[in-house]
PDB file of C-alpha atoms and ligand atoms in Angstrom:
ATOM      1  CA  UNK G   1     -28.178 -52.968  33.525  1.00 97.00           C
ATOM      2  CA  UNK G   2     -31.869 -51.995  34.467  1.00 97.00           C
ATOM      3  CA  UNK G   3     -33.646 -50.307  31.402  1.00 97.00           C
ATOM      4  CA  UNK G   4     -34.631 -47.569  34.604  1.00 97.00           C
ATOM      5  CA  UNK G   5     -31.166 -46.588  34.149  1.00 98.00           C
ATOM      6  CA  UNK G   6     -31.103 -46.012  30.621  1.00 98.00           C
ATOM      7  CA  UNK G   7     -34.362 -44.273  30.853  1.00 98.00           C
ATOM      8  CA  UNK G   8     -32.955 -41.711  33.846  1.00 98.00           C
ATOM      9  CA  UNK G   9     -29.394 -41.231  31.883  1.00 98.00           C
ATOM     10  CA  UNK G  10     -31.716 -40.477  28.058  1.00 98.00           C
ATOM     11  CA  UNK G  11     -34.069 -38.364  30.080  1.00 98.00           C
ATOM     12  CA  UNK G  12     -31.131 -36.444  31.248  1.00 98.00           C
ATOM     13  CA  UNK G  13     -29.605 -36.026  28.152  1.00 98.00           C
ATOM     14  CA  UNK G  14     -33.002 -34.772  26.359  1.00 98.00           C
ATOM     15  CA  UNK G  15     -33.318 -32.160  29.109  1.00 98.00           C
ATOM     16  CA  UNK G  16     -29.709 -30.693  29.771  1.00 98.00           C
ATOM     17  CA  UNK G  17     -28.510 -31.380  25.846  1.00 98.00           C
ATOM     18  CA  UNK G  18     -31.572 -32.021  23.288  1.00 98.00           C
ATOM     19  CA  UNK G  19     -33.651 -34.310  22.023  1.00 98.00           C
ATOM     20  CA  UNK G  20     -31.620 -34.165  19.179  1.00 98.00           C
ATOM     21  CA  UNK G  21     -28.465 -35.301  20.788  1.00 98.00           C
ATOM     22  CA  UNK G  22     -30.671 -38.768  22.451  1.00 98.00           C
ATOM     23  CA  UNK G  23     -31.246 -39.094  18.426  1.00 98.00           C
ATOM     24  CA  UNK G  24     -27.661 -38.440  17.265  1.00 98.00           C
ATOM     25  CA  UNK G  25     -26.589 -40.843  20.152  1.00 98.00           C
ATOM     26  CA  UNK G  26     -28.254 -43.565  19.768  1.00 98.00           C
ATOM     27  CA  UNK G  27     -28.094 -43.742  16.020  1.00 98.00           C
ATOM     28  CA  UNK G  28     -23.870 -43.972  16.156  1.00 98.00           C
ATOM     29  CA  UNK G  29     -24.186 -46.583  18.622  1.00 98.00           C
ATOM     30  CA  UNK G  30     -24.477 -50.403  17.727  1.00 98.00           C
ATOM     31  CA  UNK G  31     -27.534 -51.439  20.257  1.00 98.00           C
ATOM     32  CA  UNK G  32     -29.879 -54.001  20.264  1.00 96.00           C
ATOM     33  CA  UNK G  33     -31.747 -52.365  22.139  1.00 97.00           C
ATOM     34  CA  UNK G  34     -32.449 -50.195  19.346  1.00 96.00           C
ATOM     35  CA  UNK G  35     -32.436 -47.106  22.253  1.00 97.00           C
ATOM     36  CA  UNK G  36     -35.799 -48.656  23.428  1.00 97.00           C
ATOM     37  CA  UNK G  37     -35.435 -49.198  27.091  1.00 98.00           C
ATOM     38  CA  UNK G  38     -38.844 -50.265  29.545  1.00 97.00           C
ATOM     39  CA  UNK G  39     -37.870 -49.474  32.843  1.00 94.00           C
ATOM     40  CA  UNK G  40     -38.277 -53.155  34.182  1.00 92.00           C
ATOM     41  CA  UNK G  41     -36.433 -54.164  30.877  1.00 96.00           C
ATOM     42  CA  UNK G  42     -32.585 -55.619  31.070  1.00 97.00           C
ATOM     43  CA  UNK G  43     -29.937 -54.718  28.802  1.00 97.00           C
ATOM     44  CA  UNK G  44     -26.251 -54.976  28.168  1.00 97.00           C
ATOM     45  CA  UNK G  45     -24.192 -52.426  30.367  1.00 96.00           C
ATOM     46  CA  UNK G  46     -22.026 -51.433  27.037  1.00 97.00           C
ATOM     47  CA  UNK G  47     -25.156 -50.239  25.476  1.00 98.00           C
ATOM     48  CA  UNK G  48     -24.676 -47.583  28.599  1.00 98.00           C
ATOM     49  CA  UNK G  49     -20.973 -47.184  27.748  1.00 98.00           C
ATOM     50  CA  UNK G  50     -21.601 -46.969  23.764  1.00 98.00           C
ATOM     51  CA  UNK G  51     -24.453 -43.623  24.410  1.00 98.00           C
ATOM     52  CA  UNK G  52     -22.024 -42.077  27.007  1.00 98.00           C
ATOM     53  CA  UNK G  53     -18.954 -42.691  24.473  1.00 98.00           C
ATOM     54  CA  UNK G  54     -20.941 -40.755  22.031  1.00 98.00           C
ATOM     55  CA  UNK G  55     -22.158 -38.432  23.803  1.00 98.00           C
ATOM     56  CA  UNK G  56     -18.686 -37.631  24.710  1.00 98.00           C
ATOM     57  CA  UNK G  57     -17.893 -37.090  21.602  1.00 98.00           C
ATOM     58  CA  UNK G  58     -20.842 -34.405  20.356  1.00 98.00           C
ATOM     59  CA  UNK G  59     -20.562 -32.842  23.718  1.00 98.00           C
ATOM     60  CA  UNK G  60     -16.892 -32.707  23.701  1.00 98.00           C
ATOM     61  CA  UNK G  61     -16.930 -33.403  27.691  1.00 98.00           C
ATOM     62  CA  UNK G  62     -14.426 -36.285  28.964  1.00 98.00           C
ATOM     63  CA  UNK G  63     -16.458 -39.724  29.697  1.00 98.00           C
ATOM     64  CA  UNK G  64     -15.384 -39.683  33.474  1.00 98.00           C
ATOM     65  CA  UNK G  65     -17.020 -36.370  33.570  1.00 98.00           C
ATOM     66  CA  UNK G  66     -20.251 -37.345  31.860  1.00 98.00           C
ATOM     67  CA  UNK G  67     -20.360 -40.566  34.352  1.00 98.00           C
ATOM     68  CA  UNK G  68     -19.908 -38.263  37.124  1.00 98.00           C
ATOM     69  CA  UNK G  69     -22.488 -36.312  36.316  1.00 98.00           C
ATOM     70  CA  UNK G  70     -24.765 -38.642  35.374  1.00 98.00           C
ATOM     71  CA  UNK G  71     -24.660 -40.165  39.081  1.00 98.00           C
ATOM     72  CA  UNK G  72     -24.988 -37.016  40.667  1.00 98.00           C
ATOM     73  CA  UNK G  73     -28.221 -36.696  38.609  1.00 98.00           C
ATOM     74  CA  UNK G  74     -29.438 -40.124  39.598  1.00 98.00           C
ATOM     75  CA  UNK G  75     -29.196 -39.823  42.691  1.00 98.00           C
ATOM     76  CA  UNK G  76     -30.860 -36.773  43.378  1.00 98.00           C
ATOM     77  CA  UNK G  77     -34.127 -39.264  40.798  1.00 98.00           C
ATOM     78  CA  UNK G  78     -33.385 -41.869  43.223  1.00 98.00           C
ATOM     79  CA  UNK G  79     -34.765 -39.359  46.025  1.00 98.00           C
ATOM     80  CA  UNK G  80     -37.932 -38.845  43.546  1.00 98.00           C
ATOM     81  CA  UNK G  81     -38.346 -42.567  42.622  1.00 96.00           C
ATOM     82  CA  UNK G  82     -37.472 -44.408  45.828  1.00 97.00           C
ATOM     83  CA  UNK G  83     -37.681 -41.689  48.801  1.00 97.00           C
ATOM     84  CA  UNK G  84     -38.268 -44.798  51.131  1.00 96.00           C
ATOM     85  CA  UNK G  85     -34.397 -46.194  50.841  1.00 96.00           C
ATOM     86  CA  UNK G  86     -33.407 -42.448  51.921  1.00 98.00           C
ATOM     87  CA  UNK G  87     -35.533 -39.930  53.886  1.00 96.00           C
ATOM     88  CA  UNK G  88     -34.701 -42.600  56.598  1.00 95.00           C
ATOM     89  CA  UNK G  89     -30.990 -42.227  57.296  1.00 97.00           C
ATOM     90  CA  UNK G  90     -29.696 -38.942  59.215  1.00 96.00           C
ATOM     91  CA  UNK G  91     -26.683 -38.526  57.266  1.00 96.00           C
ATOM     92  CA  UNK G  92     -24.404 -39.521  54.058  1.00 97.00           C
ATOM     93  CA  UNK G  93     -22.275 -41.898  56.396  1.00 97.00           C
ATOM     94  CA  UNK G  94     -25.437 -43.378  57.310  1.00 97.00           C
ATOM     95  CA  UNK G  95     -27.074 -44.757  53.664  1.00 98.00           C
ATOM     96  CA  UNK G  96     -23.577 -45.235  52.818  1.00 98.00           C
ATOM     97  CA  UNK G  97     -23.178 -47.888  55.099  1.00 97.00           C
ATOM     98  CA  UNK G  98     -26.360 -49.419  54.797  1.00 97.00           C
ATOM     99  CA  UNK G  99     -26.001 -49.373  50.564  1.00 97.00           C
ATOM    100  CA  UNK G 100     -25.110 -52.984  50.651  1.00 96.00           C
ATOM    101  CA  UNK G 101     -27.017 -54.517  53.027  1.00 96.00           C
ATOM    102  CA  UNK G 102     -29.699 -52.830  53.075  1.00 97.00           C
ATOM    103  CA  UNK G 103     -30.361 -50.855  49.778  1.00 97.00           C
ATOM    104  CA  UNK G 104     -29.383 -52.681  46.653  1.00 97.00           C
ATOM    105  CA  UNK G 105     -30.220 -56.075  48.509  1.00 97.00           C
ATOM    106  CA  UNK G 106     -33.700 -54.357  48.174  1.00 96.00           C
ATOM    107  CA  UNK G 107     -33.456 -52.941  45.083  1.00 95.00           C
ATOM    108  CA  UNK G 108     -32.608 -56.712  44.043  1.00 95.00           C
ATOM    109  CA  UNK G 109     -35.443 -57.860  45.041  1.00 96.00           C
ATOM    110  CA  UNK G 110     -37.741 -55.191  43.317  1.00 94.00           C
ATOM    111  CA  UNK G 111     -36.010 -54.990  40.104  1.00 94.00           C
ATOM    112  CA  UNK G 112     -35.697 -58.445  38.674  1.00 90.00           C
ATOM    113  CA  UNK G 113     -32.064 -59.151  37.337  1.00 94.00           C
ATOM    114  CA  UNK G 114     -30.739 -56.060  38.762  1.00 96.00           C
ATOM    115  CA  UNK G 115     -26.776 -56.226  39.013  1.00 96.00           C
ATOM    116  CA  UNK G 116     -25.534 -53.976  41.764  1.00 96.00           C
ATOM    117  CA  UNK G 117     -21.885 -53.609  42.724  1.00 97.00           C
ATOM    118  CA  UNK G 118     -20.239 -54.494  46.134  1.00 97.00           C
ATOM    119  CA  UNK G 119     -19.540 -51.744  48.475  1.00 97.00           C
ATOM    120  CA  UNK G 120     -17.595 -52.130  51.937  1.00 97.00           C
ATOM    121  CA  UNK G 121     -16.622 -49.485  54.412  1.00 98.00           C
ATOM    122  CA  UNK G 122     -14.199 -49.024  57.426  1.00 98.00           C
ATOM    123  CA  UNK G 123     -14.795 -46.105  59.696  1.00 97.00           C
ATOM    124  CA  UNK G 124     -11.187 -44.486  60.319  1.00 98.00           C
ATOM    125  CA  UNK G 125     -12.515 -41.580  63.018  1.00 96.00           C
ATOM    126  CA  UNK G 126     -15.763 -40.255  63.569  1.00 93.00           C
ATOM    127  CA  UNK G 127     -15.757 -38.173  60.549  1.00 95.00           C
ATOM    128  CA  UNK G 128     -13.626 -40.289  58.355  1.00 98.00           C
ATOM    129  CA  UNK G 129     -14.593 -43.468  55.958  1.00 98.00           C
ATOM    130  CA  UNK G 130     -12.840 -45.650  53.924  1.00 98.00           C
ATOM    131  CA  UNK G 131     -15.653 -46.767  51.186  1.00 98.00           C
ATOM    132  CA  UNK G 132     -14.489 -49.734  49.340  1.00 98.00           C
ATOM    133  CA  UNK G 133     -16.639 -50.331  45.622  1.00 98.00           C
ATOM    134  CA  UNK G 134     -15.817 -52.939  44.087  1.00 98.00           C
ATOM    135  CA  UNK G 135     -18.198 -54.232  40.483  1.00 98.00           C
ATOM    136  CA  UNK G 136     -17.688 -56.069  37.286  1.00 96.00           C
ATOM    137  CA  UNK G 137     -18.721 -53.096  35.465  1.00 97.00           C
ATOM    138  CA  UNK G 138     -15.788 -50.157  34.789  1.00 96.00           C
ATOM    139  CA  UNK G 139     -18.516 -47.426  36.600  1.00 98.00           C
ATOM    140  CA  UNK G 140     -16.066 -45.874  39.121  1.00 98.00           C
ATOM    141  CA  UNK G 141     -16.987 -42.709  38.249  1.00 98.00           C
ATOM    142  CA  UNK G 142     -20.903 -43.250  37.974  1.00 98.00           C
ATOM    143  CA  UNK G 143     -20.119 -44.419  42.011  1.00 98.00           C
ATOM    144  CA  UNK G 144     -18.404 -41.421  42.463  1.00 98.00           C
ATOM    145  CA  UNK G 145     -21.347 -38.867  41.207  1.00 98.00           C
ATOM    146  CA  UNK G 146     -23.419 -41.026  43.174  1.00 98.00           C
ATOM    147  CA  UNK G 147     -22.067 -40.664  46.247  1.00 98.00           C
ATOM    148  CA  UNK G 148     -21.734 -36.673  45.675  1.00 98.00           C
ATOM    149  CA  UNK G 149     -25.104 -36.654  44.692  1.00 98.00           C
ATOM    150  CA  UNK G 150     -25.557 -38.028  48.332  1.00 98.00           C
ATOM    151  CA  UNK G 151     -23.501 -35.685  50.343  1.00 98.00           C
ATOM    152  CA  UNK G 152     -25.107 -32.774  48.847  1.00 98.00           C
ATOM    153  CA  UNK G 153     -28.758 -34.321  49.600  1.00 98.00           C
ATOM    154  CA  UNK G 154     -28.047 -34.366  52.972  1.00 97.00           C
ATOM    155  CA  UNK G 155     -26.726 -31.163  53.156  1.00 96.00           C
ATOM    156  CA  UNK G 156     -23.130 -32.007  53.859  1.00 97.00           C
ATOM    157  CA  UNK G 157     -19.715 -30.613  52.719  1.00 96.00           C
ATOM    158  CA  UNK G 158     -16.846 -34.003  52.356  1.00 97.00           C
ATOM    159  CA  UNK G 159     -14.102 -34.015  51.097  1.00 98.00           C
ATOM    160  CA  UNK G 160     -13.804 -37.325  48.553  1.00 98.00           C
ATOM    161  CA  UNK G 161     -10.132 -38.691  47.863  1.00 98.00           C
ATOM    162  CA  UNK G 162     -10.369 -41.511  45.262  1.00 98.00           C
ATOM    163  CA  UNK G 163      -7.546 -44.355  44.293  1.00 98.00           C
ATOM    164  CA  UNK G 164      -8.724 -46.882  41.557  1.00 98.00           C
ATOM    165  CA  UNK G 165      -6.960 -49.664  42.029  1.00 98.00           C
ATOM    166  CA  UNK G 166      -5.714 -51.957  38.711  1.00 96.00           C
ATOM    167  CA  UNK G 167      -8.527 -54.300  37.543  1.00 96.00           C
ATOM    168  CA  UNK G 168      -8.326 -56.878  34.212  1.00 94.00           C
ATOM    169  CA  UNK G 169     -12.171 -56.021  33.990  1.00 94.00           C
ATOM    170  CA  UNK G 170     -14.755 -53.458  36.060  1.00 95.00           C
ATOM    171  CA  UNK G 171     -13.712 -51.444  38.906  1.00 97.00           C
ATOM    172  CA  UNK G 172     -12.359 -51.861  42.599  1.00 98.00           C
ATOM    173  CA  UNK G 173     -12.398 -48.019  44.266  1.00 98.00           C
ATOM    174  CA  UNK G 174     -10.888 -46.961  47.290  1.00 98.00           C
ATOM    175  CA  UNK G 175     -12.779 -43.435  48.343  1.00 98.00           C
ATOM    176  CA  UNK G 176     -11.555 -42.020  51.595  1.00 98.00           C
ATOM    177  CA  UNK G 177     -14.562 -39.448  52.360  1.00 98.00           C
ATOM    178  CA  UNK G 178     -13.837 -36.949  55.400  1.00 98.00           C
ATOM    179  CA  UNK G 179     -17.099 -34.991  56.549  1.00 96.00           C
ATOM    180  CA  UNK G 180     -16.064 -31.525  57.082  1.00 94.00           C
ATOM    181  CA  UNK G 181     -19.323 -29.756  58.079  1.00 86.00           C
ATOM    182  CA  UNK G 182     -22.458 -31.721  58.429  1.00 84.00           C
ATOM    183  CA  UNK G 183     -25.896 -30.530  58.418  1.00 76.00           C
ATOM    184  CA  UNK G 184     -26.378 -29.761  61.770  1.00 66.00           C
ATOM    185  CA  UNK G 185     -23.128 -27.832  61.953  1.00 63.00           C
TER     186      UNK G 185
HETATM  187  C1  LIG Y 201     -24.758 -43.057  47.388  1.00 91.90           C
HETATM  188  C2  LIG Y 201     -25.537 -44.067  47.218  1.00 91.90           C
HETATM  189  C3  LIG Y 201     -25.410 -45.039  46.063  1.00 91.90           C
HETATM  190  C4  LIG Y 201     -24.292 -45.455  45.385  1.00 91.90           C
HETATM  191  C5  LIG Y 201     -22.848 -45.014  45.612  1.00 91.90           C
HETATM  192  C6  LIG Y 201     -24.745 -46.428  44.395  1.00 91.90           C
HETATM  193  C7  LIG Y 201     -23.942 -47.026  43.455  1.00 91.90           C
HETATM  194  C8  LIG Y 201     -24.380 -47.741  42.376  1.00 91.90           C
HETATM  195  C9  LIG Y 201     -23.589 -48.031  41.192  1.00 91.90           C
HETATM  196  C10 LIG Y 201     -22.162 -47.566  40.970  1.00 91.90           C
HETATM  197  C11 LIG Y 201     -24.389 -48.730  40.347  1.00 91.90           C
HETATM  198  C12 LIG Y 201     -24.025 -49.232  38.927  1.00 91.90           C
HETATM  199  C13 LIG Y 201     -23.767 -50.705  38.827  1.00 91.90           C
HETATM  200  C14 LIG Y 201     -22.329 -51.084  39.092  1.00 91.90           C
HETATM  201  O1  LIG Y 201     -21.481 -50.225  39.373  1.00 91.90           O
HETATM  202  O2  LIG Y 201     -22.019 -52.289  39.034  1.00 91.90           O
HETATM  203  C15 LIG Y 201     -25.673 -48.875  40.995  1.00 91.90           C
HETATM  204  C16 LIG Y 201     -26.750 -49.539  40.446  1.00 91.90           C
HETATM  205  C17 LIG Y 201     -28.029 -49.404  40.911  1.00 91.90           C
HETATM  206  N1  LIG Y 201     -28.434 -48.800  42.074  1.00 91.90           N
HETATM  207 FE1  LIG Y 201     -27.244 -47.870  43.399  1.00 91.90          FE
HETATM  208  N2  LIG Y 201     -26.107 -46.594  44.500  1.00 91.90           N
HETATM  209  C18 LIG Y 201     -26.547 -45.755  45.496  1.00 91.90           C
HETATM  210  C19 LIG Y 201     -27.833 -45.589  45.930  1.00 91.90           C
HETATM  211  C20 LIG Y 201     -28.904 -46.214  45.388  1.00 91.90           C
HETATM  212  C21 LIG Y 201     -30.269 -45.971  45.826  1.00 91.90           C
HETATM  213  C22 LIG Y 201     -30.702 -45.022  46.948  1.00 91.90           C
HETATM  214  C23 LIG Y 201     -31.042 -46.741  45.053  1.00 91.90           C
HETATM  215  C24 LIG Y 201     -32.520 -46.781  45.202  1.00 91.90           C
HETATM  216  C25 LIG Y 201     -33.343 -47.162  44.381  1.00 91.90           C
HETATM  217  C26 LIG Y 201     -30.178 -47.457  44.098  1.00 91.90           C
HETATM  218  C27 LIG Y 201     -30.593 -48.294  43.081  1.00 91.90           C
HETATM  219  C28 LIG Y 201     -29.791 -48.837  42.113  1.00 91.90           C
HETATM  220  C29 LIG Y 201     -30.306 -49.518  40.915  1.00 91.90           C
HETATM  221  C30 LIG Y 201     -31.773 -49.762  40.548  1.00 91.90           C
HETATM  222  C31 LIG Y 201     -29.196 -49.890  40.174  1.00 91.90           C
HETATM  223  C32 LIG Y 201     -29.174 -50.589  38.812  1.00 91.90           C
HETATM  224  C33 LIG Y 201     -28.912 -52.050  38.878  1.00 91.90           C
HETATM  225  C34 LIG Y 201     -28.847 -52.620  37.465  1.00 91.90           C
HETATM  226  O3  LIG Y 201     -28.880 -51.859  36.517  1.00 91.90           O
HETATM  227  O4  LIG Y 201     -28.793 -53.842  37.293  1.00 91.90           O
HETATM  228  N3  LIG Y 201     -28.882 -47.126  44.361  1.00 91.90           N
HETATM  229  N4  LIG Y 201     -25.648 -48.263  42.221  1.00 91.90           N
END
């Protein structure tokens, strides 16, 4: 996972907990990292698990919460760090359907060793997608944030049902969004 990742979910934590708790965190986990992340930096995606697992514990919020969170936050940094992939598309439905092709095959190519997941969509009505994510890391819920922190970017109100299906190892994700106002409505 791309040390710009780590750097986004510590900055986070400094802000809305303390700098204390980035401390406290990082010190119960085992990383070899040593809690030093560079942005263009790669590092095991349990060093990620091992922070939010702690923080989980101080804070004494579930992990699927924290996760959720967290990718609400980043995406609202991804508008501040990489505008260009977003201020382009109209709606949610829109960079939601261009996140695999289009996106992360860019953000590949900019951030060397990134490891994005697979998403895949089906449109079911006008106002209705299936959104299919599918990775080798268990970060359903990370997706999840993510894609709220999308919706409300744009302005929208959906409606997100989610079914995670049974993996031996990461996540496969079956998120039936339903727009129910957009922003022009
Ligand atoms: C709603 C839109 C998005 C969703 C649902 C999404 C989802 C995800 C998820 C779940 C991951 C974690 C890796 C995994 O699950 O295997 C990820 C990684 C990543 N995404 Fe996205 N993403 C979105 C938009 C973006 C945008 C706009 C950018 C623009 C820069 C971006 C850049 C990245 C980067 C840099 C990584 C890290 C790759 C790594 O650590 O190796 N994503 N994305």
């Amino acid at each position: 996972m791309k040390g710009l990742i780590f750097r986004e979910f510590i900055d986070m934590v400094e802000t809305q907990f303390s700098a204390q708790m980035v401390d406290d965190i990082i010190q119960a986990s085992t990383l070899e990292s040593e809690g030093a992340y560079t942005t263009v930096g790669t590092y095991p995606h349990d060093e990620m698990l091992q922070l939010v697992e702690q923080l989980s514990i101080r804070s004494e919020i579930p992990i699927p919460g924290l996760l959720r969170h967290f990718g609400r936050h980043l995406f609202h940094r991804f508008t501040v760090i990489h505008p260009e992939y977003i201020t382009s598309h109209a709606s949610a439905f829109d960079l939601l359907k261009v996140l695999d092709d289009e996106v992360h095959v860019e953000v590949r190519k900019l951030y060397q060793d990134a490891e994005v997941p697979t998403f895949d969509y089906q449109d079911l009505s006008e106002n209705r997608m299936l959104f299919i994510y599918q990775s080798s890391r268990p970060l359903a819920d990370c997706a999840h944030g993510l894609i709220e922190g999308c919706v409300e970017y744009f302005g929208e109100t959906m409606s997100i049902e989610r079914t995670d299906l049974p993996v031996d190892t990461g996540a496969h994700t079956h998120f039936i969004l339903h727009t129910i106002s957009d922003a022009k409505s």
